[in-house]
Tab-separated table of C-alpha atoms in Angstrom:
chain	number	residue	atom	x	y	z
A	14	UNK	CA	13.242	7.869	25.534
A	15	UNK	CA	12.760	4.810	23.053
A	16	UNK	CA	12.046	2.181	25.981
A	17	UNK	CA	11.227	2.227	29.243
A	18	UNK	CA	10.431	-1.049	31.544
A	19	UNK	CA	7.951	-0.817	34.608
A	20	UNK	CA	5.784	-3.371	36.024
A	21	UNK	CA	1.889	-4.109	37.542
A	22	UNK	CA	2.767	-2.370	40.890
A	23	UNK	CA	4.761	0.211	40.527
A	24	UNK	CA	3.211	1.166	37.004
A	25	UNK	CA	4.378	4.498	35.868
A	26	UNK	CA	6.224	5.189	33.072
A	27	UNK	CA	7.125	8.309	30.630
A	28	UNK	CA	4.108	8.896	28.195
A	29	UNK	CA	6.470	10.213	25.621
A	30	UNK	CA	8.575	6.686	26.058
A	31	UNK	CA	8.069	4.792	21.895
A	32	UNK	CA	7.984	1.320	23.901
A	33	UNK	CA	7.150	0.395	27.096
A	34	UNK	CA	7.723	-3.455	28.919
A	35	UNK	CA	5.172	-4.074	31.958
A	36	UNK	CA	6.657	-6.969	34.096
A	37	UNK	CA	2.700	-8.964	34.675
A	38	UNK	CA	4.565	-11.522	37.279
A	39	UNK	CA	2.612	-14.060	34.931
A	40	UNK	CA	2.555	-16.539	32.037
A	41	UNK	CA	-0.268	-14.316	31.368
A	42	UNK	CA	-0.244	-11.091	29.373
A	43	UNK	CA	-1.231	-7.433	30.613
A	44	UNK	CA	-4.879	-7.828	28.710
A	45	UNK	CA	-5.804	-11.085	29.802
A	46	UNK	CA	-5.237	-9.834	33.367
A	47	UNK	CA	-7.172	-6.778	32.656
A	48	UNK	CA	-10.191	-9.083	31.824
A	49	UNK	CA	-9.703	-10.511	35.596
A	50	UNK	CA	-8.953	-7.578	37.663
A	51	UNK	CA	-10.158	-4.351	38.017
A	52	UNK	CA	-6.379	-2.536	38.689
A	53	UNK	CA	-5.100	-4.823	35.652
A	54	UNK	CA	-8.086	-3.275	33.635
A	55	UNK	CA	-7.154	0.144	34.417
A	56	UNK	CA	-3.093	-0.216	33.798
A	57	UNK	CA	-4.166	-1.684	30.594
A	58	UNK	CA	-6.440	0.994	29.725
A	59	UNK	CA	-4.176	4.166	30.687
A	60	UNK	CA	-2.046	2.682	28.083
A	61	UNK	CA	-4.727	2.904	26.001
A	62	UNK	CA	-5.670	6.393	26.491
A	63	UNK	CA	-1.959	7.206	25.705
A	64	UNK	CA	-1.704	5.715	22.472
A	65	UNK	CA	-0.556	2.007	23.091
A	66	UNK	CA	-0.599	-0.831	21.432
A	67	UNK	CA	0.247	-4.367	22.863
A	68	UNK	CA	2.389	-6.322	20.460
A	69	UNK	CA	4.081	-8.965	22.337
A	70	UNK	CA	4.777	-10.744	25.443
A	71	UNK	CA	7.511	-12.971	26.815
A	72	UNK	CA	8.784	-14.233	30.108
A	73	UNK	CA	6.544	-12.242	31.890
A	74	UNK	CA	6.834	-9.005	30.329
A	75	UNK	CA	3.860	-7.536	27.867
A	76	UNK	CA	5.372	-5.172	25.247
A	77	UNK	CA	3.495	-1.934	24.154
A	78	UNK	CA	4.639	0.249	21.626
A	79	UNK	CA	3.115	3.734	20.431
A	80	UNK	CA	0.805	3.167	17.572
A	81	UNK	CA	2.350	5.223	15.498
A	82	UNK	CA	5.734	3.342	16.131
A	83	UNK	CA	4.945	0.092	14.070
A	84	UNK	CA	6.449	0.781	11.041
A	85	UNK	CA	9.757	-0.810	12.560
A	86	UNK	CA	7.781	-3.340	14.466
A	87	UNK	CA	6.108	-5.049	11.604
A	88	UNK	CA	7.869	-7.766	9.590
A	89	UNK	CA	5.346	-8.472	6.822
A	90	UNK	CA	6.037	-6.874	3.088
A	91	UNK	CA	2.361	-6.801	1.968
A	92	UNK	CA	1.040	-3.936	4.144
A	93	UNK	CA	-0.057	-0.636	2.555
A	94	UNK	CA	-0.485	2.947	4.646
A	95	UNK	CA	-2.852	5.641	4.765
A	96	UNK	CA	-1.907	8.148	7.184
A	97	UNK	CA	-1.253	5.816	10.111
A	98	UNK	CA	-3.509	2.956	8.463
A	99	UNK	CA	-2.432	-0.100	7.285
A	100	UNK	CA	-4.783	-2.008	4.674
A	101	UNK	CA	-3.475	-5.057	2.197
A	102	UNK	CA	-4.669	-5.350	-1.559
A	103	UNK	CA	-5.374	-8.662	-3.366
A	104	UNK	CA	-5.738	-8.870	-7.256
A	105	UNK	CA	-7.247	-11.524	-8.622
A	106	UNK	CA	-5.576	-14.243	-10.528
A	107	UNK	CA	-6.170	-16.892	-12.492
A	108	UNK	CA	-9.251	-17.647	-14.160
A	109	UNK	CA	-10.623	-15.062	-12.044
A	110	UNK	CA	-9.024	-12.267	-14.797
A	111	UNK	CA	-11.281	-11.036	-16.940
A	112	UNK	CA	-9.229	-8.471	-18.892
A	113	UNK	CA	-12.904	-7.212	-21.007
A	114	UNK	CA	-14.705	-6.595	-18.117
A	115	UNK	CA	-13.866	-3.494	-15.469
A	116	UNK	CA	-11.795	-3.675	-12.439
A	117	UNK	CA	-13.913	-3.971	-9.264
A	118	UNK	CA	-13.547	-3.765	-5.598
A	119	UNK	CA	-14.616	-5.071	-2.416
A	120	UNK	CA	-12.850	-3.527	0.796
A	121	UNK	CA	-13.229	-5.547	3.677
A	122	UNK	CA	-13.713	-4.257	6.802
A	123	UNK	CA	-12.737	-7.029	10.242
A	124	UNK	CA	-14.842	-8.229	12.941
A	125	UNK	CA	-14.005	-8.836	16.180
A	126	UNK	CA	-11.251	-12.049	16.335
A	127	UNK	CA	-12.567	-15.483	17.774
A	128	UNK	CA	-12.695	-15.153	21.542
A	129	UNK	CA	-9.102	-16.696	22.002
A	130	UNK	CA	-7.219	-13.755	19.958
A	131	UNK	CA	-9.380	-11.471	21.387
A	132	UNK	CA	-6.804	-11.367	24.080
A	133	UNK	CA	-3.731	-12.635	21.879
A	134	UNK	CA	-0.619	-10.560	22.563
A	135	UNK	CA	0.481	-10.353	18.741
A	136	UNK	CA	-1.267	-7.052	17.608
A	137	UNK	CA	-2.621	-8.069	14.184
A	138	UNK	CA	-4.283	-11.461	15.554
A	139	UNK	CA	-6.421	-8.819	17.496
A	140	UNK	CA	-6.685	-6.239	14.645
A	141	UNK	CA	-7.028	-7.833	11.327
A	142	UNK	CA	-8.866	-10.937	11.543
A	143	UNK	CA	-9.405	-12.424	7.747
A	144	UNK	CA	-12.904	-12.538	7.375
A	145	UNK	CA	-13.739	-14.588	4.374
A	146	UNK	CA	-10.685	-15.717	3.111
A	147	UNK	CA	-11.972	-17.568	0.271
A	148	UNK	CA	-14.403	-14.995	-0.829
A	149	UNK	CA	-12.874	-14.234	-4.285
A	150	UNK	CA	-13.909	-17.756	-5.404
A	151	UNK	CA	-17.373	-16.627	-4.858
A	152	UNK	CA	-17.180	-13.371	-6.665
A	153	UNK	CA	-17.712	-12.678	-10.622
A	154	UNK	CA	-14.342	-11.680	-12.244
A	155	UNK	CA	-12.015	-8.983	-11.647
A	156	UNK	CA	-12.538	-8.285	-8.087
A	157	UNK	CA	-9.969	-6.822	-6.006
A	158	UNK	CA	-9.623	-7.322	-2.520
A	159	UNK	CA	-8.882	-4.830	-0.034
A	160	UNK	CA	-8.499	-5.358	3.634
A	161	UNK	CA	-8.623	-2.398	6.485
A	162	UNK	CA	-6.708	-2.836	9.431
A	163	UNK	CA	-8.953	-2.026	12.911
A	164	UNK	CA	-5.187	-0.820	13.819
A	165	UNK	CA	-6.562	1.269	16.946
A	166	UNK	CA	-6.530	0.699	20.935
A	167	UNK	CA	-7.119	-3.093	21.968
A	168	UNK	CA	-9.121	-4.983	19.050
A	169	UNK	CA	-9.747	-2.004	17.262
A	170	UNK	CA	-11.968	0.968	17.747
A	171	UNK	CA	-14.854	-0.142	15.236
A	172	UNK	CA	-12.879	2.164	12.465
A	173	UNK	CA	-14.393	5.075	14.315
A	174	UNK	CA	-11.685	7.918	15.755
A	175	UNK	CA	-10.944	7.909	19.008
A	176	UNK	CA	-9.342	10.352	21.590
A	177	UNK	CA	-5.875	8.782	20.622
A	178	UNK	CA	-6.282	8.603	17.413
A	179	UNK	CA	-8.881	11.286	16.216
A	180	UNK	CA	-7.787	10.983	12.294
A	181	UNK	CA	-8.645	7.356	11.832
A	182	UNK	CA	-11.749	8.208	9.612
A	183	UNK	CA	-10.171	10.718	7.707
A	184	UNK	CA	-7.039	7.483	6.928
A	185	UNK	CA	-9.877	5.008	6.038
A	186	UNK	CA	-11.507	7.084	3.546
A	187	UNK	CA	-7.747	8.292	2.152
A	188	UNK	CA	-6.652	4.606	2.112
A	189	UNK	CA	-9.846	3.556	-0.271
A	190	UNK	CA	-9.377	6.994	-2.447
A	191	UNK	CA	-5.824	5.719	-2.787
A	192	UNK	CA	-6.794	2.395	-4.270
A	193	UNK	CA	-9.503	3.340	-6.438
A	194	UNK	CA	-7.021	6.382	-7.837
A	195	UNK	CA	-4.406	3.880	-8.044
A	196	UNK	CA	-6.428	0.646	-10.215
A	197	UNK	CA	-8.709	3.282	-11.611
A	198	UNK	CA	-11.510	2.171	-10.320
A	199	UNK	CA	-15.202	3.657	-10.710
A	200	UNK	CA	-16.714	4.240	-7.398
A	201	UNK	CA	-19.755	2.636	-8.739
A	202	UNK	CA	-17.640	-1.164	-8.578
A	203	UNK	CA	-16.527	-0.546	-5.121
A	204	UNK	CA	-18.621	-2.644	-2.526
A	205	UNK	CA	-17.357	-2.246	1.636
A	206	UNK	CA	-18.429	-4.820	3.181
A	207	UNK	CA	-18.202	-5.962	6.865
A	208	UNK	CA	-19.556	-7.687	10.078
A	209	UNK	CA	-20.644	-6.835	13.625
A	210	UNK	CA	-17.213	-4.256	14.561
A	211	UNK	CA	-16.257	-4.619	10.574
A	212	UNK	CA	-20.084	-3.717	9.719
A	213	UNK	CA	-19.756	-0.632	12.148
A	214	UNK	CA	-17.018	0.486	9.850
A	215	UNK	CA	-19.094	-0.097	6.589
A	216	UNK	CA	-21.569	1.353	7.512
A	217	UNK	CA	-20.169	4.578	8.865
A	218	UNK	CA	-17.393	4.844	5.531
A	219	UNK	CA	-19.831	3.828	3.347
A	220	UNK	CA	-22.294	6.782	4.786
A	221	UNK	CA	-19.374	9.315	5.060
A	222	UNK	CA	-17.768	8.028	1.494
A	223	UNK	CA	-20.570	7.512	-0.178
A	224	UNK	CA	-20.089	3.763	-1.493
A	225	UNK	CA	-22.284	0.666	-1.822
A	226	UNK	CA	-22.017	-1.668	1.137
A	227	UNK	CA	-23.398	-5.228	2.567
A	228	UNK	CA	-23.511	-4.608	6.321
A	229	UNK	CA	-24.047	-7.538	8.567
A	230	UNK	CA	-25.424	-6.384	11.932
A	231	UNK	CA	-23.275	-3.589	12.860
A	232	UNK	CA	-23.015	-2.403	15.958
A	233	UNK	CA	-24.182	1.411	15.655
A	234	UNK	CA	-23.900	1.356	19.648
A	235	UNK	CA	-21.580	0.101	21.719
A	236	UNK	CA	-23.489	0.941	25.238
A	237	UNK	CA	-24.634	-2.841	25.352
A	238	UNK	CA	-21.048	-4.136	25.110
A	239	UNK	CA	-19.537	-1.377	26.709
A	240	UNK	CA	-21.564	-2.290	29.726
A	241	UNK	CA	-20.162	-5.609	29.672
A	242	UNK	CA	-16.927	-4.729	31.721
A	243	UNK	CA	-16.324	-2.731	28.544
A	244	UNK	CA	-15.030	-6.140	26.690
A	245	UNK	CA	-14.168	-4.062	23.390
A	246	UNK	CA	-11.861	-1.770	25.574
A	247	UNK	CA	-13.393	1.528	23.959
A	248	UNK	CA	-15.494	2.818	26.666
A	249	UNK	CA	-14.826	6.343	27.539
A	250	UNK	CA	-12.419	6.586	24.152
A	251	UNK	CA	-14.693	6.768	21.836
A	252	UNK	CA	-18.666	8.292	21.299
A	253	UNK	CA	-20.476	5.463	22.130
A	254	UNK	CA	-23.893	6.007	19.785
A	255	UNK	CA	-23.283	6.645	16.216
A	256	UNK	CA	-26.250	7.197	14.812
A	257	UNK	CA	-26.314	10.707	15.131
A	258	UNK	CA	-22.891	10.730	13.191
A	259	UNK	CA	-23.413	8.152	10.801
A	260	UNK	CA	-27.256	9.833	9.866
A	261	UNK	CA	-25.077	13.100	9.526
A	262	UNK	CA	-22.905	11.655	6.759
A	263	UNK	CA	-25.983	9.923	4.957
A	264	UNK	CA	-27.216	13.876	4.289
A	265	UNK	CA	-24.207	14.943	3.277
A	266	UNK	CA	-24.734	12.805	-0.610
A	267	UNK	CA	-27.954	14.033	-2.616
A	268	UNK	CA	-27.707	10.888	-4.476
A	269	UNK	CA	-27.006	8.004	-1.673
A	270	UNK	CA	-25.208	4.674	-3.182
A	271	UNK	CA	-27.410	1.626	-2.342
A	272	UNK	CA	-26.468	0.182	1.227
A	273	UNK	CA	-27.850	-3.315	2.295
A	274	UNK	CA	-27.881	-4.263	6.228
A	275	UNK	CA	-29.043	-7.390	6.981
A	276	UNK	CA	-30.076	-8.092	10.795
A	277	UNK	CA	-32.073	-10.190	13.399
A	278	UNK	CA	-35.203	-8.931	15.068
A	279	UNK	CA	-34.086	-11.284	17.728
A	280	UNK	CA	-30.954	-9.298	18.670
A	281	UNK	CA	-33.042	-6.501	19.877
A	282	UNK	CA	-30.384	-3.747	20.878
A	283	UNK	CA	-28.447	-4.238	17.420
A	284	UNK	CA	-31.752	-4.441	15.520
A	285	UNK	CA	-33.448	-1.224	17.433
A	286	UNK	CA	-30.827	0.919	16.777
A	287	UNK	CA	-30.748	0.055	12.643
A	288	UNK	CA	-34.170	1.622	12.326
A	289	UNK	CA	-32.706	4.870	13.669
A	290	UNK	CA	-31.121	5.021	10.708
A	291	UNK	CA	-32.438	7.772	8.146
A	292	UNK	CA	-33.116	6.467	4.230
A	293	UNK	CA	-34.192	2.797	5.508
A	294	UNK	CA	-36.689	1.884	2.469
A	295	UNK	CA	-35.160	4.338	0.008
A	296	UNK	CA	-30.866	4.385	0.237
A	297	UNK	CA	-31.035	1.591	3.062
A	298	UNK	CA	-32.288	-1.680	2.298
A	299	UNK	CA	-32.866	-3.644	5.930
A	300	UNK	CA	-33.187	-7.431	4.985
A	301	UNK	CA	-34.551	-8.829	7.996
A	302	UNK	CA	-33.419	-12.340	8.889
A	303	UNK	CA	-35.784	-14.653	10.601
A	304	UNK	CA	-34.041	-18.057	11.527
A	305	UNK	CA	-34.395	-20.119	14.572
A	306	UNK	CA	-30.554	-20.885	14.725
A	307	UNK	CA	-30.283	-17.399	15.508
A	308	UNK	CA	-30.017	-16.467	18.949
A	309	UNK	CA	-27.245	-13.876	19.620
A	310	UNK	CA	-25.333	-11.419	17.439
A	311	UNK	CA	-22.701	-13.841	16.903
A	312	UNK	CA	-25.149	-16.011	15.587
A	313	UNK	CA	-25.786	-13.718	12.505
A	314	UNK	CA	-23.234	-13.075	10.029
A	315	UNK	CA	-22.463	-17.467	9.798
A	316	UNK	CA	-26.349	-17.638	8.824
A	317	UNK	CA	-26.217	-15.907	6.110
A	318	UNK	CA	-23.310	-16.284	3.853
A	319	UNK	CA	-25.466	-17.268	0.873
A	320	UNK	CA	-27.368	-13.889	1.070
A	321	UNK	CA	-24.117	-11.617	1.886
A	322	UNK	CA	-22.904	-13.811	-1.393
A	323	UNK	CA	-25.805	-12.694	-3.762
A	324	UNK	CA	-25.836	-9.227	-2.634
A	325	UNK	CA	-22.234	-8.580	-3.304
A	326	UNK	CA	-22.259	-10.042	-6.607
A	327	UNK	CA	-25.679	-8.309	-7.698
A	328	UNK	CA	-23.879	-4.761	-6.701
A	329	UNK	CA	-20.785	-5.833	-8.706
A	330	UNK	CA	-23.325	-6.912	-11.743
A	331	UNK	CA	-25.306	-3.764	-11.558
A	332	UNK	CA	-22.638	-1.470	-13.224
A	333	UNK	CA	-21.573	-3.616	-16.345
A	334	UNK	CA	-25.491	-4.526	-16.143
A	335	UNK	CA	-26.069	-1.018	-17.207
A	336	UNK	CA	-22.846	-0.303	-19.001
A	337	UNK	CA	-23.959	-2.935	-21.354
A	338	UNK	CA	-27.729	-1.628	-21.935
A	339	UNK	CA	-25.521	2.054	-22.244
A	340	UNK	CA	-23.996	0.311	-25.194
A	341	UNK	CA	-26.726	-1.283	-27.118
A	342	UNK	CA	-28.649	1.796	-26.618
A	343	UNK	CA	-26.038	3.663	-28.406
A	344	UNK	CA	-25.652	0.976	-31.368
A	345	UNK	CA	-29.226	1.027	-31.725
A	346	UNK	CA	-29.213	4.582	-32.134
C-alpha cells in the first residue's frame, strides 16, 4: 500500500504502508502535540520506531513517509546519497580558489535546529540546520564544504544508528570516502567539525574514520536530555552512552588524527562525560572554556567562534605547513 490515512484516535495503520496521513483535529502538527500529551507522544513515537519521517502538514493532517521513501519527496537538485544519506558539497569560488595549493575539506556535521523548527513539520528544517553558513569566508583557500544530513527519526539521531536505521554509521563514513575519492582529497586536509548533536557525530566519525575534528561540546550521552520527556525523540531507539563505542573506535587507529573538543566545566554532565574519553592529552586535545556568559550547553558553541575559527584553519595549515618543509628539505638535499 503506498498511502494510508488514519487519525489521533483510532491510530492504526499498515507498517508496510510508504506514506501515512494522521488527521491531529488541529492547526497543530502530530510532533508539537506529542510535546503536550503523553498519547500524542507515543503515536508520534511508534511512527518512529517504524521508520517514519514527518514531512508535512496541512489542514489538519501531518504527513509521514518511510525514510527510505524521500527520494520522490524531495524537490531540491543539490542533494548527494550515501546509502540512504543525503549530504550537499560546496566548492569554493572566487578568490577563495587557489589552484597551487591542495584541495581541502571540512564536513559539517548539524546541531539541533533553533527551538521553533525543532518541531517544524518540513523534514529538513528539523534535519539539516546550516550551521555556519558563512564559514568559507573564514577559511584559507580551497576548502570544500560538505554538509551531513541528521536524516534519521525526529531531529536526527545524533548520526549514531538506530533500531530503524542500524546502517547510518556505516552511510556517513561511505558518504565522506565518496567525496574525498571523488576531489582526491588527502585524508590529512579533511577537518569534521560539529556542535552539541553535530559534535556527537564528529566525534564518533572522526573516532571510527579516523579524521581530524573541532568538536564543540558533544553530547556523548543523551541520559540528561533523554530524561527531559525525551525532547530529542531517541530514547529507547538508540544506546544512550557512547563512550564505550566511541573509546572502541579511538583503539581501532595506531596512529590517532588530532581531535580538538572544546567544553565548559560549567555544563557538568556534558563536561564529565568528555574526560571518559581515552587519548585526552595525547590524540584528544580538551580546551576548556571558562567564560561567565556561559551558563548552559547552548551557551557554548556562540562563545567561541573565534577559537573553533583558529583551530580549523591551523588543521588545514598543518599539511601544506609540512608539505612545504617536505620540499625545501628535498631541494636542500
Amino acid at each position: 500500500m503506498s498511502y494510508q490515512e488514519t487519525d489521533v484516535i483510532d491510530f492504526t495503520f499498515d507498517k508496510s504502508t510508504l506514506k501515512v496521513g494522521i488527521k491531529t483535529y488541529s492547526s497543530k502538527n502530530l510532533l508539537e502535540l506529542a510535546n503536550e500529551n503523553v498519547h500524542f507522544y507515543n503515536c508520534y513515537k511508534k511512527l518512529l520506531q517504524n521508520d517514519y519521517m514527518l514531512y508535512f502538514h496541512t489542514k489538519e493532517v501531518s504527513y509521514f513517509s518511510k525514510r527510505t521513501n524521500f527520494d520522490h519527496i524531495f524537490k531540491r537538485n543539490d542533494l548527494y546519497k550515501a546509502g540512504d544519506l543525503y549530504y550537499t558539497l560546496t566548492p569554493p569560488s572566487g578568490l577563495k580558489i587557489n589552484d597551487l595549493s591542495p584541495k581541502k575539506l571540512l564536513v559539517i556535521f548539524s546541531s539541533m535546529p533553533d527551538v521553533k523548527e525543532r518541531v517544524d513539520a518540513l523534514v529538513t528544517n528539523r534535519v539539516f540546520f546550516k550551521n555556519f553558513p558563512d564559514v568559507t569566508r573564514s577559511l584559507v583557500k580551497n576548502v570544500w564544504i560538505m554538509r551531513i544530513m541528521d536524516f534519521n527519526l525526529s531531529s536526527g539521531s545524533h548520526y549514531v544508528n538506530t533500531i530503524n536505521y542500524p546502517t547510518m554509521e556505516d552511510d556517513v563514513q561511505q558518504s565522506i570516502v565518496d567525496v574525498i575519492d571523488k576531489l582526491s582529497i588527502e585524508k590529512e586536509d579533511v577537518v569534521l567539525y560539529g556542535g552539541s548533536k553535530g559534535g556527537t557525530g564528529a566525534l564518533l566519525h572522526s573516532a571510527r574514520g579516523n579524521y581530524q575534528s573541532v568538536i564543540i561540546d558533544p553530547i556523548i550521552s543523551a541520559e540528561e536530555y533523554n530524561k527531559m520527556s525525551d525532547m530529542h525523540f531517541i530514547k529507547g531507539l538508540r544506546t544512550e552512552d557512547l563512550t564505550t563505542k566511541i573509546n572502541q573506535y579511538l583503539q581501532l587507529h595506531k596512529d590517532n588524527k588530532q581531535k580538538h573538543i572544546i567544553c565548559c566545566p560549567a555544563v557538568k554532565f556534558n563536561y564529565n562525560k568528555v574526560q571518559e574519553l581515552m587519548g585526552i592529552g595525547s590524540d584528544i586535545n580538551v580546551i576548556e572554556l571558562e567564560d561567565e556568559a556561559i551558563r548552559n550547553h547552548a551557551d557554548i558553541s556562540k562563545n567561541c567562534i573565534p577559537e573553533q575559527l583558529v583551530i580549523m584553519n591551523s588543521l588545514f595549515m598543518k599539511n601544506t605547513n609540512e608539505g612545504m618543509m617536505n620540499n625545501e628539505k628535498e631541494i636542500n638535499n
